Amino acid sequence: MFKDKLNDVAANCVQLRNLLLSAYPCDMCLPEPLTPNLKIDLLAEITQSPDIPYDHAVLLERVGLRTGLDAVI
């Protein structure tokens, strides 16, 4: 959804593109990266798969790569 908007931002507007890419929902609490002995694998959020509303399989089928990738995987 927002990736389409990101393509509308000029490539030379690096700071604005980085700002859009680093945005996260208000109700999400990010861990403090400078916490001593932070163990990422112990965070509860690491077990949740991200919700990606984009169907990559359709794009792979459109360009003819899906069958080849499925065979390898």
Short mmCIF file of C-alpha atoms in Angstrom, two decimals:
data_model
loop_
_atom_site.label_atom_id
_atom_site.label_comp_id
_atom_site.label_asym_id
_atom_site.label_seq_id
_atom_site.Cartn_x
_atom_site.Cartn_y
_atom_site.Cartn_z
CA MET A 1 0.00 0.00 0.00
CA PHE A 2 2.56 2.62 1.06
CA LYS A 3 5.18 1.18 -1.28
CA ASP A 4 3.18 2.63 -4.19
CA LYS A 5 3.40 6.05 -2.53
CA LEU A 6 7.13 5.59 -2.04
CA ASN A 7 7.58 5.27 -5.79
CA ASP A 8 5.99 8.71 -6.16
CA VAL A 9 8.77 10.32 -4.08
CA ALA A 10 11.70 11.50 -6.17
CA ALA A 11 14.82 9.34 -5.91
CA ASN A 12 16.94 12.30 -4.82
CA CYS A 13 14.71 12.87 -1.74
CA VAL A 14 16.65 10.30 0.27
CA GLN A 15 15.70 11.60 3.72
CA LEU A 16 11.98 11.61 2.92
CA ARG A 17 12.19 8.09 1.48
CA ASN A 18 14.03 6.89 4.62
CA LEU A 19 11.42 8.53 6.82
CA LEU A 20 8.62 6.71 5.00
CA LEU A 21 10.48 3.40 5.13
CA SER A 22 11.16 3.68 8.87
CA ALA A 23 7.56 4.47 9.86
CA TYR A 24 5.74 2.03 12.11
CA PRO A 25 2.24 1.89 13.69
CA CYS A 26 1.58 3.95 16.84
CA ASP A 27 0.52 0.90 18.85
CA MET A 28 3.78 -0.94 18.14
CA CYS A 29 6.45 -0.77 20.84
CA LEU A 30 9.94 -1.16 19.39
CA PRO A 31 12.71 -2.60 21.57
CA GLU A 32 15.49 -0.31 22.70
CA PRO A 33 18.46 -1.35 20.52
CA LEU A 34 21.05 -0.14 23.07
CA THR A 35 19.79 -2.40 25.86
CA PRO A 36 22.72 -4.44 27.17
CA ASN A 37 22.44 -8.17 26.48
CA LEU A 38 19.39 -7.73 24.26
CA LYS A 39 18.39 -11.13 22.89
CA ILE A 40 16.30 -10.63 19.75
CA ASP A 41 15.18 -14.25 19.65
CA LEU A 42 13.53 -13.87 23.09
CA LEU A 43 11.22 -11.06 21.97
CA ALA A 44 7.58 -12.13 21.61
CA GLU A 45 7.21 -10.26 18.31
CA ILE A 46 9.86 -12.39 16.60
CA THR A 47 7.42 -15.32 16.43
CA GLN A 48 4.76 -13.32 14.56
CA SER A 49 4.86 -13.34 10.79
CA PRO A 50 4.44 -9.90 9.20
CA ASP A 51 1.17 -9.13 7.46
CA ILE A 52 2.10 -8.40 3.84
CA PRO A 53 -0.95 -7.46 1.78
CA TYR A 54 0.95 -7.90 -1.50
CA ASP A 55 0.72 -11.21 -3.37
CA HIS A 56 4.22 -11.92 -4.65
CA ALA A 57 3.14 -15.20 -6.24
CA VAL A 58 1.03 -13.38 -8.84
CA LEU A 59 4.00 -11.27 -9.92
CA LEU A 60 6.25 -14.34 -10.11
CA GLU A 61 3.68 -16.15 -12.25
CA ARG A 62 3.31 -13.12 -14.52
CA VAL A 63 7.03 -13.06 -15.33
CA GLY A 64 7.30 -16.86 -15.50
CA LEU A 65 9.49 -17.47 -12.46
CA ARG A 66 7.07 -19.22 -10.11
CA THR A 67 7.39 -22.75 -11.49
CA GLY A 68 11.18 -22.55 -11.49
CA LEU A 69 11.29 -21.26 -7.92
CA ASP A 70 8.80 -23.86 -6.73
CA ALA A 71 10.96 -26.58 -8.27
CA VAL A 72 14.05 -25.34 -6.44
CA ILE A 73 12.32 -24.77 -3.12
#
